[in-house]
Amino acid sequence: MAKKTSSDIYGVLGFPAKHSLSPVMHNAAFKELKINAKYRIFEVPPQELEGFLKDLSKNNIAGINVTIPYKERVIPYLQKTSVEADLIGAVNTIKVSQDGLEGFNTDGEGFLRHISEVFDFDPRDKKIAILGAGGASKAVCVYLAKNGPKRISVYDVNHEKVRGLIAHLVHCCKGPEFIEAGSIEELLIQEADLLVNATPIGMKESDPSLVDEKFLHQGLFVYDLIYHHPQTALLNSAKKKGCLTSNGLGMLLYQGMLSFRIWTGKNAPKEVMEEALLLTLKKSHQV
Ligand code: NAP
């Protein structure tokens, strides 16, 4: 068989996407495993989305991650979707093969793997409060709801989104009690075992915490999906109150490892990918 000389191309599709950390972790993994591949950023405006997706194979692109605002919009262009992507209603990973484009979602599993493998947190019988009802929240909520919690309460400034998400959870995941919270008080954080921030509040270092300190307590695990800096205001006050805390870098790493396995069939080199992420954040003075 002739030796393949051109590298496979992978990348992240988004608009904007130029601040993505995915290239550093995937390129480090390809290098470590001596895979002849490169991971790039594809910042594609909406009017070019259809053409970009149709030409993936022609352009030697073997797989992509999908980020804001395309996680739902790519679905009509796929030939197949995984059970997880169907359940969440969004795709963050596409594999290109001779059979066409197949969509997956690794966000929810990435989150769950991180909290269980690193923090030994099992959602079973737990009371869970979620801030935000957008795309990331949906992936996280579906995975939590599938794992036997006692209760999930969700709050978002956009009440329609909360209503839609709760209706989806009631339909897909029988068992837990679901609460459509009309305010942060109604999330019942003071009784919760896990609080997840899935809003963008905290992405700017000057952002305040959405949660009054009086609701935070020992025994509460506070997980902020934001990974651009290690300590958001929410995580700072949670730490002060004796909570276990995590930012979202682990979720980013685990969802990336799962995508890598889907594309290459190989186990992702976790330590190498994590080191690449931390180094990049340090260099950009974000750590
Ligand atoms: P999204 O779809 O825009 O959802 C965010 C939701 O938060 C929106 O419904 C938004 O409402 C709501 N919101 C905004 N301000 C709020 C406030 N003050 N109080 C309550 N709700 C508020 O975004 P996403 O894709 O889910 O991402 C959310 C966050 O997760 C981002 O910071 C993102 O970087 C992070 N994330 C991390 C990972 C990871 O791997 N760690 C993966 C995905 C996402 P409006 O739309 O009305 O503003």
GROMACS .gro file of C-alpha atoms and ligand atoms in nm:
model
  335
    1MET     CA    1   0.000   0.000   0.000
    2ALA     CA    2   0.133   0.348  -0.088
    3LYS     CA    3   0.240   0.558   0.212
    4LYS     CA    4   0.002   0.846   0.279
    5THR     CA    5   0.189   1.178   0.257
    6SER     CA    6  -0.078   1.446   0.311
    7SER     CA    7  -0.199   1.502   0.666
    8ASP     CA    8  -0.562   1.459   0.769
    9ILE     CA    9  -0.723   1.785   0.866
   10TYR     CA   10  -0.940   1.835   1.173
   11GLY     CA   11  -1.068   2.155   1.326
   12VAL     CA   12  -1.324   2.356   1.515
   13LEU     CA   13  -1.613   2.519   1.331
   14GLY     CA   14  -1.764   2.829   1.488
   15PHE     CA   15  -1.834   3.198   1.442
   16PRO     CA   16  -1.639   3.339   1.617
   17ALA     CA   17  -1.393   3.059   1.692
   18LYS     CA   18  -1.049   3.218   1.694
   19HIS     CA   19  -1.008   3.201   2.074
   20SER     CA   20  -1.073   2.826   2.086
   21LEU     CA   21  -0.833   2.617   2.295
   22SER     CA   22  -0.915   2.299   2.103
   23PRO     CA   23  -0.627   2.329   1.849
   24VAL     CA   24  -0.355   2.318   2.116
   25MET     CA   25  -0.492   2.008   2.286
   26HIS     CA   26  -0.563   1.811   1.967
   27ASN     CA   27  -0.237   1.905   1.795
   28ALA     CA   28  -0.047   1.799   2.109
   29ALA     CA   29  -0.232   1.464   2.100
   30PHE     CA   30  -0.158   1.407   1.728
   31LYS     CA   31   0.210   1.482   1.792
   32GLU     CA   32   0.227   1.251   2.093
   33LEU     CA   33   0.069   0.958   1.906
   34LYS     CA   34   0.263   1.036   1.583
   35ILE     CA   35  -0.059   1.078   1.384
   36ASN     CA   36  -0.010   1.268   1.058
   37ALA     CA   37  -0.288   1.523   1.118
   38LYS     CA   38  -0.341   1.892   1.186
   39TYR     CA   39  -0.619   2.066   1.379
   40ARG     CA   40  -0.724   2.414   1.265
   41ILE     CA   41  -0.978   2.684   1.334
   42PHE     CA   42  -1.261   2.726   1.082
   43GLU     CA   43  -1.433   3.058   1.143
   44VAL     CA   44  -1.720   3.030   0.898
   45PRO     CA   45  -1.991   3.298   0.857
   46PRO     CA   46  -2.351   3.169   0.846
   47GLN     CA   47  -2.394   3.226   0.472
   48GLU     CA   48  -2.097   2.993   0.405
   49LEU     CA   49  -2.198   2.714   0.647
   50GLU     CA   50  -2.375   2.490   0.395
   51GLY     CA   51  -2.090   2.505   0.141
   52PHE     CA   52  -1.830   2.442   0.413
   53LEU     CA   53  -2.010   2.128   0.537
   54LYS     CA   54  -2.073   1.992   0.186
   55ASP     CA   55  -1.704   2.030   0.094
   56LEU     CA   56  -1.554   1.870   0.408
   57SER     CA   57  -1.456   1.547   0.237
   58LYS     CA   58  -1.334   1.721  -0.080
   59ASN     CA   59  -1.111   1.941   0.139
   60ASN     CA   60  -0.954   1.640   0.313
   61ILE     CA   61  -1.120   1.730   0.645
   62ALA     CA   62  -1.167   1.412   0.849
   63GLY     CA   63  -1.346   1.553   1.152
   64ILE     CA   64  -1.459   1.872   1.319
   65ASN     CA   65  -1.576   2.004   1.650
   66VAL     CA   66  -1.872   2.238   1.637
   67THR     CA   67  -1.918   2.536   1.866
   68ILE     CA   68  -2.139   2.846   1.901
   69PRO     CA   69  -2.360   2.919   1.706
   70TYR     CA   70  -2.373   2.600   1.498
   71LYS     CA   71  -2.432   2.306   1.735
   72GLU     CA   72  -2.796   2.276   1.629
   73ARG     CA   73  -2.771   2.430   1.282
   74VAL     CA   74  -2.537   2.160   1.145
   75ILE     CA   75  -2.787   1.877   1.209
   76PRO     CA   76  -2.983   1.900   0.878
   77TYR     CA   77  -2.655   1.845   0.686
   78LEU     CA   78  -2.564   1.518   0.862
   79GLN     CA   79  -2.638   1.170   0.730
   80LYS     CA   80  -2.640   1.014   1.076
   81THR     CA   81  -2.648   1.124   1.442
   82SER     CA   82  -2.560   0.935   1.761
   83VAL     CA   83  -2.813   0.850   2.031
   84GLU     CA   84  -2.649   1.111   2.258
   85ALA     CA   85  -2.670   1.386   1.993
   86ASP     CA   86  -3.039   1.301   1.937
   87LEU     CA   87  -3.107   1.310   2.310
   88ILE     CA   88  -2.937   1.647   2.355
   89GLY     CA   89  -3.057   1.788   2.022
   90ALA     CA   90  -2.713   1.928   1.941
   91VAL     CA   91  -2.386   1.814   1.784
   92ASN     CA   92  -2.034   1.913   1.893
   93THR     CA   93  -1.838   1.653   1.695
   94ILE     CA   94  -1.863   1.546   1.329
   95LYS     CA   95  -1.683   1.249   1.177
   96VAL     CA   96  -1.637   1.251   0.800
   97SER     CA   97  -1.632   0.911   0.630
   98GLN     CA   98  -1.718   0.750   0.298
   99ASP     CA   99  -2.076   0.715   0.425
  100GLY     CA  100  -2.106   1.090   0.481
  101LEU     CA  101  -2.117   1.304   0.795
  102GLU     CA  102  -2.197   1.156   1.136
  103GLY     CA  103  -2.277   1.381   1.432
  104PHE     CA  104  -2.201   1.316   1.800
  105ASN     CA  105  -2.225   1.510   2.124
  106THR     CA  106  -1.942   1.465   2.375
  107ASP     CA  107  -2.019   1.770   2.598
  108GLY     CA  108  -2.253   1.593   2.842
  109GLU     CA  109  -2.039   1.282   2.873
  110GLY     CA  110  -1.728   1.499   2.905
  111PHE     CA  111  -1.886   1.679   3.200
  112LEU     CA  112  -2.003   1.356   3.365
  113ARG     CA  113  -1.667   1.182   3.317
  114HIS     CA  114  -1.489   1.480   3.472
  115ILE     CA  115  -1.706   1.499   3.785
  116SER     CA  116  -1.703   1.123   3.836
  117GLU     CA  117  -1.339   1.041   3.752
  118VAL     CA  118  -1.173   1.345   3.908
  119PHE     CA  119  -1.416   1.438   4.188
  120ASP     CA  120  -1.579   1.098   4.249
  121PHE     CA  121  -1.919   1.272   4.229
  122ASP     CA  122  -2.212   1.039   4.153
  123PRO     CA  123  -2.538   1.222   4.060
  124ARG     CA  124  -2.751   0.935   4.197
  125ASP     CA  125  -3.003   1.062   4.458
  126LYS     CA  126  -2.848   1.410   4.452
  127LYS     CA  127  -3.023   1.748   4.443
  128ILE     CA  128  -2.886   1.956   4.157
  129ALA     CA  129  -2.926   2.327   4.076
  130ILE     CA  130  -2.841   2.461   3.730
  131LEU     CA  131  -2.787   2.823   3.625
  132GLY     CA  132  -2.854   2.870   3.252
  133ALA     CA  133  -3.074   2.681   3.007
  134GLY     CA  134  -2.872   2.718   2.684
  135GLY     CA  135  -2.682   2.459   2.479
  136ALA     CA  136  -2.421   2.358   2.738
  137SER     CA  137  -2.685   2.337   3.010
  138LYS     CA  138  -2.896   2.103   2.797
  139ALA     CA  139  -2.603   1.863   2.742
  140VAL     CA  140  -2.514   1.865   3.113
  141CYS     CA  141  -2.878   1.834   3.231
  142VAL     CA  142  -2.955   1.537   3.003
  143TYR     CA  143  -2.649   1.347   3.126
  144LEU     CA  144  -2.721   1.428   3.491
  145ALA     CA  145  -3.091   1.342   3.454
  146LYS     CA  146  -3.002   1.003   3.301
  147ASN     CA  147  -2.796   0.918   3.609
  148GLY     CA  148  -3.065   0.904   3.876
  149PRO     CA  149  -3.061   1.237   4.064
  150LYS     CA  150  -3.338   1.313   4.311
  151ARG     CA  151  -3.404   1.660   4.175
  152ILE     CA  152  -3.286   1.904   3.904
  153SER     CA  153  -3.385   2.271   3.922
  154VAL     CA  154  -3.302   2.513   3.640
  155TYR     CA  155  -3.297   2.894   3.627
  156ASP     CA  156  -3.224   3.122   3.329
  157VAL     CA  157  -3.303   3.489   3.261
  158ASN     CA  158  -3.492   3.355   2.962
  159HIS     CA  159  -3.790   3.172   3.117
  160GLU     CA  160  -3.898   3.029   2.781
  161LYS     CA  161  -3.568   2.844   2.758
  162VAL     CA  162  -3.616   2.701   3.109
  163ARG     CA  163  -3.966   2.585   3.017
  164GLY     CA  164  -3.839   2.421   2.697
  165LEU     CA  165  -3.549   2.249   2.872
  166ILE     CA  166  -3.764   2.116   3.158
  167ALA     CA  167  -4.024   1.986   2.907
  168HIS     CA  168  -3.744   1.808   2.721
  169LEU     CA  169  -3.605   1.655   3.044
  170VAL     CA  170  -3.948   1.538   3.161
  171HIS     CA  171  -3.996   1.371   2.823
  172CYS     CA  172  -3.653   1.206   2.796
  173CYS     CA  173  -3.556   1.120   3.149
  174LYS     CA  174  -3.815   0.970   3.382
  175GLY     CA  175  -3.745   0.962   3.756
  176PRO     CA  176  -3.608   1.290   3.892
  177GLU     CA  177  -3.820   1.579   4.012
  178PHE     CA  178  -3.771   1.878   3.779
  179ILE     CA  179  -3.818   2.238   3.895
  180GLU     CA  180  -3.868   2.534   3.662
  181ALA     CA  181  -3.712   2.802   3.885
  182GLY     CA  182  -3.847   3.154   3.836
  183SER     CA  183  -3.561   3.304   4.036
  184ILE     CA  184  -3.224   3.203   4.183
  185GLU     CA  185  -3.397   3.156   4.523
  186GLU     CA  186  -3.626   2.896   4.365
  187LEU     CA  187  -3.324   2.686   4.263
  188LEU     CA  188  -3.306   2.575   4.629
  189ILE     CA  189  -2.925   2.593   4.629
  190GLN     CA  190  -2.921   2.581   5.010
  191GLU     CA  191  -3.046   2.219   4.990
  192ALA     CA  192  -2.842   2.118   4.683
  193ASP     CA  193  -2.545   1.882   4.647
  194LEU     CA  194  -2.431   2.023   4.311
  195LEU     CA  195  -2.456   2.372   4.160
  196VAL     CA  196  -2.356   2.420   3.794
  197ASN     CA  197  -2.306   2.758   3.630
  198ALA     CA  198  -2.389   2.715   3.261
  199THR     CA  199  -2.436   3.086   3.189
  200PRO     CA  200  -2.161   3.303   3.035
  201ILE     CA  201  -2.159   3.517   3.353
  202GLY     CA  202  -1.801   3.490   3.478
  203MET     CA  203  -1.631   3.490   3.139
  204LYS     CA  204  -1.519   3.848   3.204
  205GLU     CA  205  -1.304   3.867   3.516
  206SER     CA  206  -1.508   4.168   3.629
  207ASP     CA  207  -1.834   3.965   3.620
  208PRO     CA  208  -2.008   3.927   3.958
  209SER     CA  209  -2.128   3.596   4.103
  210LEU     CA  210  -2.494   3.529   4.025
  211VAL     CA  211  -2.539   3.351   4.358
  212ASP     CA  212  -2.571   3.516   4.699
  213GLU     CA  213  -2.312   3.369   4.939
  214LYS     CA  214  -2.586   3.288   5.189
  215PHE     CA  215  -2.699   2.997   4.965
  216LEU     CA  216  -2.351   2.837   4.948
  217HIS     CA  217  -2.268   2.573   5.207
  218GLN     CA  218  -2.021   2.298   5.294
  219GLY     CA  219  -2.112   1.977   5.114
  220LEU     CA  220  -2.208   2.167   4.798
  221PHE     CA  221  -1.999   2.100   4.486
  222VAL     CA  222  -1.988   2.415   4.272
  223TYR     CA  223  -1.897   2.358   3.906
  224ASP     CA  224  -1.850   2.657   3.674
  225LEU     CA  225  -1.842   2.559   3.305
  226ILE     CA  226  -1.623   2.863   3.234
  227TYR     CA  227  -1.257   2.770   3.175
  228HIS     CA  228  -1.093   3.092   3.054
  229HIS     CA  229  -0.962   3.167   3.404
  230PRO     CA  230  -0.941   2.932   3.702
  231GLN     CA  231  -1.148   3.134   3.949
  232THR     CA  232  -1.474   3.307   3.866
  233ALA     CA  233  -1.641   3.521   4.135
  234LEU     CA  234  -1.881   3.231   4.197
  235LEU     CA  235  -1.594   2.984   4.252
  236ASN     CA  236  -1.415   3.234   4.477
  237SER     CA  237  -1.709   3.276   4.710
  238ALA     CA  238  -1.784   2.900   4.700
  239LYS     CA  239  -1.428   2.824   4.807
  240LYS     CA  240  -1.456   3.075   5.091
  241LYS     CA  241  -1.769   2.896   5.213
  242GLY     CA  242  -1.590   2.558   5.213
  243CYS     CA  243  -1.748   2.412   4.896
  244LEU     CA  244  -1.570   2.173   4.662
  245THR     CA  245  -1.515   2.369   4.337
  246SER     CA  246  -1.418   2.317   3.973
  247ASN     CA  247  -1.393   2.533   3.665
  248GLY     CA  248  -1.480   2.395   3.320
  249LEU     CA  249  -1.131   2.311   3.193
  250GLY     CA  250  -1.179   1.943   3.283
  251MET     CA  251  -1.504   1.926   3.085
  252LEU     CA  252  -1.327   2.082   2.786
  253LEU     CA  253  -1.049   1.825   2.817
  254TYR     CA  254  -1.280   1.524   2.853
  255GLN     CA  255  -1.512   1.624   2.567
  256GLY     CA  256  -1.200   1.672   2.352
  257MET     CA  257  -1.066   1.328   2.451
  258LEU     CA  258  -1.398   1.170   2.353
  259SER     CA  259  -1.399   1.351   2.015
  260PHE     CA  260  -1.040   1.239   1.954
  261ARG     CA  261  -1.139   0.877   2.010
  262ILE     CA  262  -1.438   0.907   1.775
  263TRP     CA  263  -1.213   1.041   1.496
  264THR     CA  264  -0.903   0.826   1.539
  265GLY     CA  265  -1.025   0.515   1.721
  266LYS     CA  266  -0.736   0.569   1.963
  267ASN     CA  267  -0.736   0.655   2.334
  268ALA     CA  268  -0.651   1.022   2.374
  269PRO     CA  269  -0.330   1.104   2.567
  270LYS     CA  270  -0.495   1.285   2.857
  271GLU     CA  271  -0.186   1.424   3.035
  272VAL     CA  272  -0.036   1.564   2.714
  273MET     CA  273  -0.363   1.734   2.619
  274GLU     CA  274  -0.412   1.876   2.968
  275GLU     CA  275  -0.057   2.008   2.981
  276ALA     CA  276  -0.104   2.180   2.642
  277LEU     CA  277  -0.422   2.350   2.765
  278LEU     CA  278  -0.266   2.470   3.090
  279LEU     CA  279   0.045   2.598   2.915
  280THR     CA  280  -0.160   2.797   2.665
  281LEU     CA  281  -0.375   2.951   2.937
  282LYS     CA  282  -0.062   3.041   3.133
  283LYS     CA  283   0.102   3.200   2.826
  284SER     CA  284  -0.204   3.412   2.758
  285HIS     CA  285  -0.185   3.535   3.121
  286GLN     CA  286  -0.525   3.387   3.186
  287VAL     CA  287  -0.404   3.169   3.470
  288NAP     P1  288  -2.582   2.974   2.556
  288NAP     O1  289  -2.642   2.869   2.470
  288NAP     O2  290  -2.579   3.115   2.513
  288NAP     O3  291  -2.655   2.963   2.699
  288NAP     C1  292  -2.630   3.050   2.807
  288NAP     C2  293  -2.763   3.080   2.876
  288NAP     O4  294  -2.738   3.160   2.992
  288NAP     C3  295  -2.859   3.160   2.786
  288NAP     O5  296  -2.986   3.101   2.789
  288NAP     C4  297  -2.857   3.297   2.850
  288NAP     O6  298  -2.978   3.366   2.828
  288NAP     C5  299  -2.837   3.262   2.996
  288NAP     N1  300  -2.796   3.375   3.078
  288NAP     C6  301  -2.719   3.480   3.042
  288NAP     N2  302  -2.705   3.563   3.146
  288NAP     C7  303  -2.774   3.510   3.250
  288NAP     C8  304  -2.800   3.551   3.384
  288NAP     N3  305  -2.749   3.666   3.432
  288NAP     N4  306  -2.875   3.472   3.463
  288NAP     C9  307  -2.930   3.359   3.416
  288NAP     N5  308  -2.910   3.315   3.288
  288NAP    C10  309  -2.834   3.390   3.207
  288NAP     O7  310  -2.428   2.936   2.588
  288NAP     P2  311  -2.368   2.789   2.610
  288NAP     O8  312  -2.311   2.739   2.484
  288NAP     O9  313  -2.467   2.708   2.681
  288NAP    O10  314  -2.242   2.824   2.705
  288NAP    C11  315  -2.262   2.867   2.840
  288NAP    C12  316  -2.127   2.875   2.910
  288NAP    O11  317  -2.069   2.744   2.917
  288NAP    C13  318  -2.023   2.962   2.838
  288NAP    O12  319  -1.949   3.032   2.933
  288NAP    C14  320  -1.934   2.862   2.767
  288NAP    O13  321  -1.802   2.909   2.749
  288NAP    C15  322  -1.936   2.746   2.866
  288NAP     N6  323  -1.910   2.617   2.802
  288NAP    C16  324  -1.809   2.541   2.853
  288NAP    C17  325  -1.781   2.417   2.799
  288NAP    C18  326  -1.670   2.336   2.855
  288NAP    O14  327  -1.626   2.240   2.790
  288NAP     N7  328  -1.623   2.368   2.975
  288NAP    C19  329  -1.860   2.367   2.692
  288NAP    C20  330  -1.964   2.446   2.644
  288NAP    C21  331  -1.988   2.572   2.700
  288NAP     P3  332  -2.983   3.468   2.701
  288NAP    O15  333  -2.964   3.383   2.579
  288NAP    O16  334  -3.121   3.526   2.712
  288NAP    O17  335  -2.874   3.566   2.723
   0.00000   0.00000   0.00000
